[in-house]
Every structure is written in structure tokens, then in C-alpha cells.
mmCIF file of C-alpha atoms in Angstrom:
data_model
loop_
_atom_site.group_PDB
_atom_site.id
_atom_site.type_symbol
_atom_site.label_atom_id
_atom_site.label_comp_id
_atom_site.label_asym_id
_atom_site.label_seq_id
_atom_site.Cartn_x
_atom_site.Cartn_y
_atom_site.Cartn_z
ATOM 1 C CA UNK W 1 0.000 0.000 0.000
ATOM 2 C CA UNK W 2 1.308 3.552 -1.251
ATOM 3 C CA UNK W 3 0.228 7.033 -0.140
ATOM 4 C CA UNK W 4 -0.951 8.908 -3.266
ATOM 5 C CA UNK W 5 0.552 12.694 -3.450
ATOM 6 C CA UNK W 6 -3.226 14.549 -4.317
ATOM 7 C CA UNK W 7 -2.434 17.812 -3.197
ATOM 8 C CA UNK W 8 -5.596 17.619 -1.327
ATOM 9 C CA UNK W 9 -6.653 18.090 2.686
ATOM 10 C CA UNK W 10 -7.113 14.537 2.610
ATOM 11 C CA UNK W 11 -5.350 10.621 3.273
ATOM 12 C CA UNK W 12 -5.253 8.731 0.148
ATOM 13 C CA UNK W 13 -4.337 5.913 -0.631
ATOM 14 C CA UNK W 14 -3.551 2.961 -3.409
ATOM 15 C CA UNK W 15 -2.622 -0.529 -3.217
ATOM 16 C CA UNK W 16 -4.585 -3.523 -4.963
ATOM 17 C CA UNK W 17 -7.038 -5.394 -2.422
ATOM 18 C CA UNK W 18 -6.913 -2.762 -0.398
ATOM 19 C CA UNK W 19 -10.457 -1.727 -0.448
ATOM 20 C CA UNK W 20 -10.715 -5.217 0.583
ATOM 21 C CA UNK W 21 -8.800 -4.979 4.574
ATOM 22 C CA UNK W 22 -8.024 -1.355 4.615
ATOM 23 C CA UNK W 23 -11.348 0.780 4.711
ATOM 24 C CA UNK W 24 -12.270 -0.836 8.489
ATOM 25 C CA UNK W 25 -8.887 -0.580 9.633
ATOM 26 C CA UNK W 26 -8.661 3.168 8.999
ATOM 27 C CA UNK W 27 -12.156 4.000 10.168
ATOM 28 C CA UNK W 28 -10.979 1.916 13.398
ATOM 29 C CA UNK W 29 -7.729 4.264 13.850
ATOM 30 C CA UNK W 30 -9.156 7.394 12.914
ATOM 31 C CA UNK W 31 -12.912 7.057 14.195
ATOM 32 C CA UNK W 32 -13.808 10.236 16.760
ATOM 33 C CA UNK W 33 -16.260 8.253 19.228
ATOM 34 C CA UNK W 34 -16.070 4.756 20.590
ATOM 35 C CA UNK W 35 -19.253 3.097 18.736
ATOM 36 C CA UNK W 36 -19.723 4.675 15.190
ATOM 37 C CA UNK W 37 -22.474 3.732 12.826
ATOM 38 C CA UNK W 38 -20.814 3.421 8.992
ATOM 39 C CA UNK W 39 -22.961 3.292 5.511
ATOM 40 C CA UNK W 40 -21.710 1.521 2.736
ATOM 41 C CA UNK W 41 -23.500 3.266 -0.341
ATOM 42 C CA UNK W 42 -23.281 1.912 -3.601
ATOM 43 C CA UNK W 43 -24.883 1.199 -6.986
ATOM 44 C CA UNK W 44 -26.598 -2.036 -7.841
ATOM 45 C CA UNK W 45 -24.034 -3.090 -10.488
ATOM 46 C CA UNK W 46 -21.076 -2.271 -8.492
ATOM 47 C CA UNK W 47 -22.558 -4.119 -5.251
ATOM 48 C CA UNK W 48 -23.393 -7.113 -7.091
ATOM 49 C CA UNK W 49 -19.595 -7.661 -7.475
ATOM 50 C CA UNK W 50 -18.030 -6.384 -4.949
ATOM 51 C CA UNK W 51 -20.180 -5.467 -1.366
ATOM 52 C CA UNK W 52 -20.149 -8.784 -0.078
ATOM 53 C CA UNK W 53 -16.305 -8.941 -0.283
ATOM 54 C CA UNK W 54 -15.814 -5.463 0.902
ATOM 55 C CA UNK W 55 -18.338 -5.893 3.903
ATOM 56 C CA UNK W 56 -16.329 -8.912 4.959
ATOM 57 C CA UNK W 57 -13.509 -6.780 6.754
ATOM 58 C CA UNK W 58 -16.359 -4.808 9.031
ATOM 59 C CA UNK W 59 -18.353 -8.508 9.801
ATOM 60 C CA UNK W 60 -14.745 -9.758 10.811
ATOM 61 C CA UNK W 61 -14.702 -7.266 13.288
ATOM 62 C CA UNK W 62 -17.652 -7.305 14.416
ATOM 63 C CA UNK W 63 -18.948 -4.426 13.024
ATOM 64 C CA UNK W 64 -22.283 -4.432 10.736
ATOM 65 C CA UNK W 65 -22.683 -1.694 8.216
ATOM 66 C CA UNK W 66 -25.646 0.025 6.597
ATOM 67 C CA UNK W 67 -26.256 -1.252 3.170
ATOM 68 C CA UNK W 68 -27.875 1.901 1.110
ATOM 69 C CA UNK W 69 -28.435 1.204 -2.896
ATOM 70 C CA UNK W 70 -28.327 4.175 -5.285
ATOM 71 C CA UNK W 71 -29.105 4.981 -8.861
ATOM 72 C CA UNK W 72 -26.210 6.657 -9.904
ATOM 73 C CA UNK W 73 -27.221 7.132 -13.840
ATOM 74 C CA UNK W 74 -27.150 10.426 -14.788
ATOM 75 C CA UNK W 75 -31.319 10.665 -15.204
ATOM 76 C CA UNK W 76 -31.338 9.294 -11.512
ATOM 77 C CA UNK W 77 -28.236 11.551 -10.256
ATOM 78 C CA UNK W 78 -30.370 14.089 -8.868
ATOM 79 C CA UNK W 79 -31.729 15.616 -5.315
ATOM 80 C CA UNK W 80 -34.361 12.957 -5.568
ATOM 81 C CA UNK W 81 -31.468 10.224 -5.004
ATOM 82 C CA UNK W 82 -29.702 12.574 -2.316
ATOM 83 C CA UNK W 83 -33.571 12.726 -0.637
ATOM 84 C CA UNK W 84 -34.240 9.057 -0.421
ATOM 85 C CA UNK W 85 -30.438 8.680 0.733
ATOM 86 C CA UNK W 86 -31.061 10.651 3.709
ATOM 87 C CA UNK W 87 -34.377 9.702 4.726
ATOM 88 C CA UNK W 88 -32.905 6.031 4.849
ATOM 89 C CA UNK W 89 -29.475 7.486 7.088
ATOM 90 C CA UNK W 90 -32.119 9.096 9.166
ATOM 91 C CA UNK W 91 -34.168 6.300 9.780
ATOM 92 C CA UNK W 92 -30.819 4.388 10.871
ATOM 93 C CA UNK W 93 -30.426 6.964 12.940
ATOM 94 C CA UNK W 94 -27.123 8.337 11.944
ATOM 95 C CA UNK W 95 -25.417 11.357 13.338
ATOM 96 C CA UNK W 96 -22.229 13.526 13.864
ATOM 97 C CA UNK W 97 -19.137 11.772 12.961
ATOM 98 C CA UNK W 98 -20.629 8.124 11.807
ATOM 99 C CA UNK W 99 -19.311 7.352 8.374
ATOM 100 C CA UNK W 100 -20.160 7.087 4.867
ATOM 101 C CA UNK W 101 -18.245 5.217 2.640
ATOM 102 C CA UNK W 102 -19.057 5.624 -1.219
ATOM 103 C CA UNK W 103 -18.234 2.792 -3.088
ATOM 104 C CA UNK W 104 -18.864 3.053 -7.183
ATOM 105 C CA UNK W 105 -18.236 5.649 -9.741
ATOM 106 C CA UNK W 106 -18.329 9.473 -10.236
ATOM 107 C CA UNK W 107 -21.911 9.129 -9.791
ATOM 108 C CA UNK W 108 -22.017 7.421 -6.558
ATOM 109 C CA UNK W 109 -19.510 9.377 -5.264
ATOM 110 C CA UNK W 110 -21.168 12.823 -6.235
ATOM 111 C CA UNK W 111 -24.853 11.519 -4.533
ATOM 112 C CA UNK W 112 -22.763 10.895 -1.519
ATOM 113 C CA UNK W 113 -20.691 13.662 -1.139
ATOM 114 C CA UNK W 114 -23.790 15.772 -1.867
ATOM 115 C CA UNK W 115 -25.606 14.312 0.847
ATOM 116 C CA UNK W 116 -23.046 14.319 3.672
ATOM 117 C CA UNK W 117 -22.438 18.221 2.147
ATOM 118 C CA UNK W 118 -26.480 19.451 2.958
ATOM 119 C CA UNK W 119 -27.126 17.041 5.921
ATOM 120 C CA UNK W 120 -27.592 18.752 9.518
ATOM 121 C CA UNK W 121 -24.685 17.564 11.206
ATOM 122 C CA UNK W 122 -21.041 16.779 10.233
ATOM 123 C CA UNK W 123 -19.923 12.999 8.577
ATOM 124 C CA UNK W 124 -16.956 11.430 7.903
ATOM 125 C CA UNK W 125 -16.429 10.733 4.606
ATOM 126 C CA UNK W 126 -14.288 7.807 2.737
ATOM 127 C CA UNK W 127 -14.134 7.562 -1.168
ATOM 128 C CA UNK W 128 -13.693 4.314 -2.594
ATOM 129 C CA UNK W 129 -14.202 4.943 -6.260
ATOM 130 C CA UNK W 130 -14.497 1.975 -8.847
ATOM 131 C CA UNK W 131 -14.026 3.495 -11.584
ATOM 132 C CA UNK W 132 -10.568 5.755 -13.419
ATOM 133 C CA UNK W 133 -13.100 8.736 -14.364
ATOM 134 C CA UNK W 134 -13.572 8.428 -10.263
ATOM 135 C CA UNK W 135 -9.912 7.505 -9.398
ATOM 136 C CA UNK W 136 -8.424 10.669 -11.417
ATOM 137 C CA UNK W 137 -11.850 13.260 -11.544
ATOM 138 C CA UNK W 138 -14.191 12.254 -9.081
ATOM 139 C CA UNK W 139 -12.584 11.970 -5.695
ATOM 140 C CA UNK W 140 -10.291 15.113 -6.602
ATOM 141 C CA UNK W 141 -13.075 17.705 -8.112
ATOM 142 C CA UNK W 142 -13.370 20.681 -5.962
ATOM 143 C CA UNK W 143 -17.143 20.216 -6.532
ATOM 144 C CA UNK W 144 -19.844 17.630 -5.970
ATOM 145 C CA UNK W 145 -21.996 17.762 -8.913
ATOM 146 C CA UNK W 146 -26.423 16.863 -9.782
ATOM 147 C CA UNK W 147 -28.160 17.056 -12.670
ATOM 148 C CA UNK W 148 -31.657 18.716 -12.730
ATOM 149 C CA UNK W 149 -34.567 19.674 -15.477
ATOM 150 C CA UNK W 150 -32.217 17.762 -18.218
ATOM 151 C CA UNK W 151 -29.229 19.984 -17.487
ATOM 152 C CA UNK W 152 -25.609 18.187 -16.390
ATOM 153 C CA UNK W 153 -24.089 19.567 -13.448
ATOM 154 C CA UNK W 154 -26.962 22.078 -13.009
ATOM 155 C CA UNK W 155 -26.120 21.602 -9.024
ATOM 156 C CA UNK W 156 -23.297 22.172 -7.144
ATOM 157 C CA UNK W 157 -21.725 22.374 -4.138
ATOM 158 C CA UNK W 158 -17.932 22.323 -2.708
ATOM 159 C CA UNK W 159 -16.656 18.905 -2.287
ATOM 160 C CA UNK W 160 -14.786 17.383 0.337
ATOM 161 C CA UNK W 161 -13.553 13.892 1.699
ATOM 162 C CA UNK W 162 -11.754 12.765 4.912
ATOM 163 C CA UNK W 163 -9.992 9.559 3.087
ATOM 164 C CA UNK W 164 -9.626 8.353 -0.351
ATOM 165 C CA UNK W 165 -8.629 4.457 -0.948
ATOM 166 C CA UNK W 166 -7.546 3.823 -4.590
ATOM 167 C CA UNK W 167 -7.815 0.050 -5.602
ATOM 168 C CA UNK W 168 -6.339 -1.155 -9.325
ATOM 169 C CA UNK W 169 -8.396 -4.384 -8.930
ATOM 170 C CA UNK W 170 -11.840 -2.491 -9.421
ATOM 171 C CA UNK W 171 -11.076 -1.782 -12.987
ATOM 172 C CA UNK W 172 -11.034 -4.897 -14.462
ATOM 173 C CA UNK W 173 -14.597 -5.438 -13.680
ATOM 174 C CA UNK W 174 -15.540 -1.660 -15.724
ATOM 175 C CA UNK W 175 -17.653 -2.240 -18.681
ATOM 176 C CA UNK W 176 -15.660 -1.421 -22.060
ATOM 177 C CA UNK W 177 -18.546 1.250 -23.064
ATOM 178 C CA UNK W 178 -18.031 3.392 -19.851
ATOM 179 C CA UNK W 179 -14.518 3.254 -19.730
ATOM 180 C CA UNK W 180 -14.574 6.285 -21.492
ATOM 181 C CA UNK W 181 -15.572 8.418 -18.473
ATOM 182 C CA UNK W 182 -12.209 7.723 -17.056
ATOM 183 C CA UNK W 183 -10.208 8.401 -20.472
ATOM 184 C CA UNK W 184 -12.073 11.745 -21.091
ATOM 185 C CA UNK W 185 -10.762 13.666 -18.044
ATOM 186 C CA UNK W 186 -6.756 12.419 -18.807
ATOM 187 C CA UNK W 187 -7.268 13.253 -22.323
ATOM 188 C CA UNK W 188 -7.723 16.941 -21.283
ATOM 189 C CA UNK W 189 -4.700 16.731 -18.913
ATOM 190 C CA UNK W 190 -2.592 15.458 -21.538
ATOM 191 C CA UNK W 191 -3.809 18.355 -24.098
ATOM 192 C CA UNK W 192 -3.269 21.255 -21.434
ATOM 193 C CA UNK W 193 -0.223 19.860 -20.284
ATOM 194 C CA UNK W 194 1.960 16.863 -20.562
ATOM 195 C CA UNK W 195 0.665 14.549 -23.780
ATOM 196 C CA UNK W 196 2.978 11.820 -22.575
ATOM 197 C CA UNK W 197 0.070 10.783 -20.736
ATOM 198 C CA UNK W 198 -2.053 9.404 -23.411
ATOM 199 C CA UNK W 199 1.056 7.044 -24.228
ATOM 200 C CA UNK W 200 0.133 4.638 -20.921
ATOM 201 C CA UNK W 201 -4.412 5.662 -20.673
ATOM 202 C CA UNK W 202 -5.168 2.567 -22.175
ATOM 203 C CA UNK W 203 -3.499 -0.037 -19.485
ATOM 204 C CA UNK W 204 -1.284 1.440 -17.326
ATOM 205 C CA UNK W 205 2.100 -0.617 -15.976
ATOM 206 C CA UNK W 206 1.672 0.873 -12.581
ATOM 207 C CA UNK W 207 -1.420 2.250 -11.990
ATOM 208 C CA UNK W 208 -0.183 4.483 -8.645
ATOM 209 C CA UNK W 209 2.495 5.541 -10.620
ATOM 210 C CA UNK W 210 0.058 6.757 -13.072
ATOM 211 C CA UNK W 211 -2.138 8.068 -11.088
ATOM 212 C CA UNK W 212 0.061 10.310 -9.333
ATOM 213 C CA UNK W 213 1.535 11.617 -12.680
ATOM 214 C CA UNK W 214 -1.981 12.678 -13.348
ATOM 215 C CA UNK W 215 -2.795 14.771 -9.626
ATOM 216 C CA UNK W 216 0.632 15.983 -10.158
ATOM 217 C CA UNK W 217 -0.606 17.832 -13.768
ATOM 218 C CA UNK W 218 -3.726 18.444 -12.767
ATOM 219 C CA UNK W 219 -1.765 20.216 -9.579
ATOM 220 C CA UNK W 220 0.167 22.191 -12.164
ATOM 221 C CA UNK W 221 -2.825 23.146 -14.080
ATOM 222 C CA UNK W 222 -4.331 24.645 -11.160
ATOM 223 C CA UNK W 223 -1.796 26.578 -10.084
ATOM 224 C CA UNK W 224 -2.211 28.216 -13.432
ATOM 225 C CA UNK W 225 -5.756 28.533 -13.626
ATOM 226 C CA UNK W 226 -7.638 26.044 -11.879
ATOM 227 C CA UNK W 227 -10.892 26.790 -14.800
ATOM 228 C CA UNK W 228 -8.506 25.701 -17.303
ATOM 229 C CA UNK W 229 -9.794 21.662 -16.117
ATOM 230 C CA UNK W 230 -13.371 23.215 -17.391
ATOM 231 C CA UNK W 231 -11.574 22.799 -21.022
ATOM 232 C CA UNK W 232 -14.653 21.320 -23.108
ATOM 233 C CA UNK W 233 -17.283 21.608 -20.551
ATOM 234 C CA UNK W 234 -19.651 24.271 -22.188
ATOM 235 C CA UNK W 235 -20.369 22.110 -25.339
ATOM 236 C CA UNK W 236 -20.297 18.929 -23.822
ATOM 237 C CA UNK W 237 -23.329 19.754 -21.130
ATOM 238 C CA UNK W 238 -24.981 21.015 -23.779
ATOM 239 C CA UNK W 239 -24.891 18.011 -25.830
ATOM 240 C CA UNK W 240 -25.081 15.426 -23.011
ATOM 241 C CA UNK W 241 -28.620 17.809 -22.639
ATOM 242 C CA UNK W 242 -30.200 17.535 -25.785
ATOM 243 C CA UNK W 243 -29.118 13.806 -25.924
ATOM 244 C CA UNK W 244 -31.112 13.534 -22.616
ATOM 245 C CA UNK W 245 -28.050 11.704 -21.282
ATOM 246 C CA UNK W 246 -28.359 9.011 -24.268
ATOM 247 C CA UNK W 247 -26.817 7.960 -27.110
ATOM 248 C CA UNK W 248 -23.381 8.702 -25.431
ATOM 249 C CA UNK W 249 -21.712 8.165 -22.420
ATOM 250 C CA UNK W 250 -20.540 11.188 -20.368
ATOM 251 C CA UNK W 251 -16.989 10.098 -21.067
ATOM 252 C CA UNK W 252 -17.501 10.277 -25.041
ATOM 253 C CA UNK W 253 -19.318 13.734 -25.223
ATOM 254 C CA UNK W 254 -16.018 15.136 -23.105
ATOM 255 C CA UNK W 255 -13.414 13.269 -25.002
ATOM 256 C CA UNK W 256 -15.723 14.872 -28.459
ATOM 257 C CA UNK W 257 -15.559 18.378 -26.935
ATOM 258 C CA UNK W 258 -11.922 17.913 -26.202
ATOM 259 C CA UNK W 259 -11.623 16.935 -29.830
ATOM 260 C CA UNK W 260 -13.474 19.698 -31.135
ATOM 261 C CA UNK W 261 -11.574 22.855 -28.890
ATOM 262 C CA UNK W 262 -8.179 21.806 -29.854
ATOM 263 C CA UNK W 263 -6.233 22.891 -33.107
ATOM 264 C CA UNK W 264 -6.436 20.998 -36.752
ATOM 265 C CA UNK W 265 -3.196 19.753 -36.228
ATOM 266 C CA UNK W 266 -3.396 18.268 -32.312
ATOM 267 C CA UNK W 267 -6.823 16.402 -33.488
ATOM 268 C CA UNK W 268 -5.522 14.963 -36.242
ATOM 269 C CA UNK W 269 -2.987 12.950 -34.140
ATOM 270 C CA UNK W 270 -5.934 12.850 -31.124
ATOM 271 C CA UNK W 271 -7.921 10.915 -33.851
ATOM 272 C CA UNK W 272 -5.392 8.246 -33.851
ATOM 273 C CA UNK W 273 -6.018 8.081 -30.033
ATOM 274 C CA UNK W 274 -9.572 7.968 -29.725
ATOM 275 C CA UNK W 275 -9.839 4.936 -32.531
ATOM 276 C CA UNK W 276 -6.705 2.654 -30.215
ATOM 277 C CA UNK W 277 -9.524 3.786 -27.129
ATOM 278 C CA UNK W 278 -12.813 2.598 -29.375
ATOM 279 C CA UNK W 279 -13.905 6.952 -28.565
ATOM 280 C CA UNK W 280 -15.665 8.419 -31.424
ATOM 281 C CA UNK W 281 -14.181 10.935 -33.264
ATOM 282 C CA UNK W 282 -17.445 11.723 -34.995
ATOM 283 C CA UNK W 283 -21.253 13.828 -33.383
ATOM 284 C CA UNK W 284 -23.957 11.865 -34.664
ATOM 285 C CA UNK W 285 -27.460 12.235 -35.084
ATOM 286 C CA UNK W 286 -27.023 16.296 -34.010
ATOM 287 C CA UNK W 287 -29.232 19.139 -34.559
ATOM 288 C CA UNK W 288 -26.227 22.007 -34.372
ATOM 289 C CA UNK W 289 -29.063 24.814 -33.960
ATOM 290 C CA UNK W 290 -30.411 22.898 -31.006
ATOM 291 C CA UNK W 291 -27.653 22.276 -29.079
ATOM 292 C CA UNK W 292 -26.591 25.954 -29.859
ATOM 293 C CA UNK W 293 -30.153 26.694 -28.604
ATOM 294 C CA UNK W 294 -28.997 25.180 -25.045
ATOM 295 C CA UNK W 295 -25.843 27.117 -24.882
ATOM 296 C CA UNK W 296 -27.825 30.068 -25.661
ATOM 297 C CA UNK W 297 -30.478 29.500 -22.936
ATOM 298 C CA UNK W 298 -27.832 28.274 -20.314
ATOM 299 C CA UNK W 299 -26.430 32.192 -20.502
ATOM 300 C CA UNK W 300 -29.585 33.298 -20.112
ATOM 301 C CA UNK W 301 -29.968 31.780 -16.933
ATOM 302 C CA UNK W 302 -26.538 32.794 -15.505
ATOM 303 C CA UNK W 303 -27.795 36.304 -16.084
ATOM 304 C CA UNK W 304 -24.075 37.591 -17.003
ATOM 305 C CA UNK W 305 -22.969 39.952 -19.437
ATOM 306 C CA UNK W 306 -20.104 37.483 -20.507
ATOM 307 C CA UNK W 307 -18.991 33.790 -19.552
ATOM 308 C CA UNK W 308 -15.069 32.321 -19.171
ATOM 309 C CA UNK W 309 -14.470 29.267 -21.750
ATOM 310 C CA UNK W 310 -11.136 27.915 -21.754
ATOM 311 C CA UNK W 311 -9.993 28.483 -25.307
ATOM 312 C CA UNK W 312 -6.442 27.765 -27.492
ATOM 313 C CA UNK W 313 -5.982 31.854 -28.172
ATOM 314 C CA UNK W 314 -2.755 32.218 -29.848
ATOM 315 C CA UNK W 315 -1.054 29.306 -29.054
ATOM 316 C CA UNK W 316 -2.026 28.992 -25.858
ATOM 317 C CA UNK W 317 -4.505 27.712 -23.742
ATOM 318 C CA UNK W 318 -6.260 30.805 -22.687
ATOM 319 C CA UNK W 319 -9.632 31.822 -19.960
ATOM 320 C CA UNK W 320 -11.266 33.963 -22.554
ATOM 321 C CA UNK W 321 -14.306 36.112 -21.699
ATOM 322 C CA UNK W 322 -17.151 36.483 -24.182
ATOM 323 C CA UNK W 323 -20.577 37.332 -24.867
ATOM 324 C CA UNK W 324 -23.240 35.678 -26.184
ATOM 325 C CA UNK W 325 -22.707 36.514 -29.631
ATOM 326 C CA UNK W 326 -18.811 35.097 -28.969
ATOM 327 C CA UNK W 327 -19.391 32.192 -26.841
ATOM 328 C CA UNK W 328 -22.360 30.340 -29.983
ATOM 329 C CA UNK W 329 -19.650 31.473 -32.634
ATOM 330 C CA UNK W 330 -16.864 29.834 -30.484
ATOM 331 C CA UNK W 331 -19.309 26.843 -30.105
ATOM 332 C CA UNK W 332 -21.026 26.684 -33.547
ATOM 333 C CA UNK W 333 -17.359 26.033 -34.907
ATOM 334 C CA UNK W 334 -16.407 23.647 -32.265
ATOM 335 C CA UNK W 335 -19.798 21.591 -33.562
ATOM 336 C CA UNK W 336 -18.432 22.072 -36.803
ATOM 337 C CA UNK W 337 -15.397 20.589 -36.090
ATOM 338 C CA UNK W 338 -16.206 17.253 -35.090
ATOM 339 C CA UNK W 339 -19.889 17.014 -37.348
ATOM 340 C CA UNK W 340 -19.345 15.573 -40.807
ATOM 341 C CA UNK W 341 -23.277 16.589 -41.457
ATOM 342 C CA UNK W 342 -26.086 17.857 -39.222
ATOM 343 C CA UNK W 343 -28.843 14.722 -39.815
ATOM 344 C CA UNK W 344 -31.608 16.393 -38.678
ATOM 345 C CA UNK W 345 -31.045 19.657 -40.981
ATOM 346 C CA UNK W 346 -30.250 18.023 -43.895
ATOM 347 C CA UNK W 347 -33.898 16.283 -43.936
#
């Protein structure tokens, strides 16, 4: 087992099968009051593989935690899941300094966090994420993150954790189609900052070592400009919206925005990437005016005279302000860029 350097208020740490003896071992060392109640919250999918062998360590002990299931998909990751999570916490009776322990992916991990960040008194708070997107993104965001009326990440409040355990052997149980949601985020490291990172996404030799490369970049990016890590945000909500979170996963609408913000030249060799990751390289089944439509309304609502987008303005990756008329021109040619026709129009 290996400390992980996150730059972050937090323990973490990585070692394989060490979600599997460590979690009640550091709840035991660092637990506040003598008898604590813990919550093991979790997704259905996730828990079918792994919550019986995870719950062993606490049964070994004695200890017998709360079971909670969530819907983590992204119609269901909303403040109706973070409602029914703490109506069943209250009914277990559950109080200052007990513990939750998220188990699953960025979605799990954002219901949870969400939950201990509104409820009345103050939780402890361990991250076990499943998944890379909630290895690399996830457990390190500065934000905890719902979606609401159709709109991704129209919620949001500051995120925090008190430990963070990082296990290898979760991955090989990811399904190929969401693996995505862990490339996307290391993708736009690699383009803001270091692309010798795409060189090991696919399979890592040594997953900690990779991992700490990663919150080492993303700790240089930030002491740039931490809104730089929004790179491809504003299109990709906007698309992930008018798909009504389907046709594609979270993962390939970032890794698409990231295609379609960088220069001719860097997505060209991207490209190349995306096909050895099976991303798409390609927006299907779009109606540009639409989505452009959602941007649109989205500024609306923020009631600003202008909105930051991370943009590559003379070389460099740049926080540009701009106005309405800026931001749809900005976006209209980022659509543009990764559209080979507009299906719906051309009808």
C-alpha cells in the first residue's frame, strides 16, 4: 500500500485489495467516538460484485454496516437520489461523525458527497471509487456535482472527503462502453499539459504511478488557472442535454468536446487516439441549432454579461471572456469541427 501525493486536505491511498482490509482498519484508527455507525453506499451493479467482499472486513470485526443502494445514472443523479439517501441514514439513525463510505463511480460518489455536504450535522467521509473517471476526476473535483430539469451539473456544491482508498483491482470489472468516463478527463490533462500521458491511458504498468503523474498535472494546471480543467465543458453539457443523457456516455461527449476545442493539427494525431480507445471521433445524429439553442439559454440563466471558456488563443490555452454573440460562434465552430453533417437539418 502507497500514499498517493493529491495535493488535497485529505489521506489517500492505493494498493490492490486494499479496499478489501483497509477501509475498516482506517475508520478503526481514525474514528472520533467509541461506537460509530458506517454506511456503505453503492450502486446495484457495483454491489453485485463487490459489497459482499468489501463488507467482509467490518463482519470480521464485528462491526455491521448500513447497506444503502443508489441509482447513480445520470437521469437518476439528482436531489431525488440525495432525498431518499437521507431519509434512509435518518431512519438508521445516523449522526455527527458516523461514516459514509461511497463505493462506485463518479456518480455514486457525487450523490454521496452531496448528501453528507447538505445534511444537519457533520460525517466522515471515505471515497472508494471503482471506476478511473472516479480515481483521477471524481474523488479530486473541488465540486460535488447533480443534474436537474435535463441539465448536467446544473447543481453544485464544494466537495470534500476525509480519506480516499484507490484500488487497481476495481477496474477490471468496468464495462468497455463506460470506460470512457475515465479516459475523457486524462485526455484533457494530456492536451493542457503533458501529452505523454495518453502514451500509458489505455493499461497502465503501474497504476499508482500513473495516477500520481496525473494529480501531479492536474496540480500544475491549477496553479495556473484552476478553470482551465473546465476545457470542453460548455459544449459537452450542452450536448449530453439535448441527448437527454443518451446515445453517449458522459466520457464520449467530453473526449468529443476535447476533440473539437483543440487545433487541426493536435486532433488529427488525437484521432489516432480515440480509434486505439474505441472513442468516437465523430457527433452523430445532431441538430447544431439545437444544441446551440442550449448554450444560448444556459447564458440566459446565468444572467451575465459574458462567460469564461477555456480556449487555445494564440497558441495557448487561454480563460477567454465572451458574450453571447462570442461564446455560440466559439461553439457553432467547435460543432463544426467534429460534425461531418447535421442529420436532422439536412432532412
Amino acid at each position: 500500500m502507497d500514499r498517493l501525493l493529491i495535493n488535497r486536505d485529505f489521506d489517500a491511498f492505493c494498493g490492490t485489495g486494499i479496499a478489501f482490509d483497509y477501509a475498516y482498519e482506517y475508520i478503526e484508527e481514525n474514528k472520533t467516538k467509541d461506537k460509530v455507525k458506517i454506511a456503505i453506499i453503492s450502486d446495484r451493479e457495483v454491489s453485485g460484485y463487490y459489497y459482499n467482499r468489501f463488507v467482509q472486513q467490518f463482519l470480521e470485526n464485528d462491526v455491521e454496516p448500513v447497506f444503502i443502494s443508489v441509482d447513480s445514472t445520470d437521469k437518476e443523479k439528482s436531489l431525488i437520489s440525495v432525498d431518499r439517501l437521507i431519509k434512509h441514514l435518518n431512519d438508521f439513525g445516523f449522526g455527527s461523525d458516523d461514516w459514509f463510505i461511497a463505493l462506485g463511480g463518479g456518480g455514486v460518489l457525487d450523490i454521496v458527497t452531496f448528501a453528507a455536504r447538505i445534511i444537519e450535522f457533520d460525517i466522515k467521509l471515505m471515497l472508494v471509487p471503482t471506476t478511473l473517471n472516479g480515481m483521477e476526476e471524481g474523488a479530486l473535483s473541488d465540486y460535488c456535482y447533480l443534474n436537474s430539469m435535463g441539465n448536467k451539473n446544473h447543481l453544485a456544491l464544494p466537495s470534500y472527503a476525509d480519506a480516499l482508498i484507490v484500488d487497481p483491482s476495481f477496474l477490471e470489472t468496468v464495462p468497455v462502453k463506460l470506460r470512457s468516463n475515465g479516459y475523457a478527463p486524462i485526455i484533457r490533462l494530456a492536451v493542457l499539459f503533458d501529452g505523454s500521458l495518453l502514451n500509458d491511458l489505455k493499461k497502465p504498468n503501474n497504476l499508482r504511478e500513473f495516477l500520481n503523474k496525473c494529480y501531479n498535472i492536474r496540480s500544475e494546471v491549477e496553479k495556473v488557472n484552476p478553470f482551465l480543467l473546465t476545457m470542453g465543458n460548455e459544449l459537452a453539457e450542452a450536448v449530453e442535454s439535448y441527448f437527454r443523457f443518451l446515445n453517449y456516455t458522459e466520457g464520449e461527449i467530453l473526449a468529443l468536446s476535447i476533440l473539437a476545442t483543440v487545433d487541426d493539427k493536435r486532433r488529427e494525431v488525437l484521432k489516432v487516439f480515440y480509434k486505439n480507445l474505441g472513442l468516437p471521433t465523430v457527433l452523430e445524429g445532431a441538430n447544431s441549432k439545437l444544441i446551440l439553442k442550449m448554450v444560448s439559454d444556459k447564458f440566459d440563466k446565468n444572467n451575465n454579461e459574458f462567460v469564461s471558456v477555456v480556449d487555445l488563443y494564440n497558441g495557448k490555452w487561454t480563460v477567454r471572456k465572451l458574450n453571447r454573440e462570442g461564446l455560440l460562434k466559439l461553439c457553432e465552430q467547435r460543432i463544426k469541427n467534429i460534425s461531418v453533417r447535421d442529420d436532422n437539418e439536412s432532412n
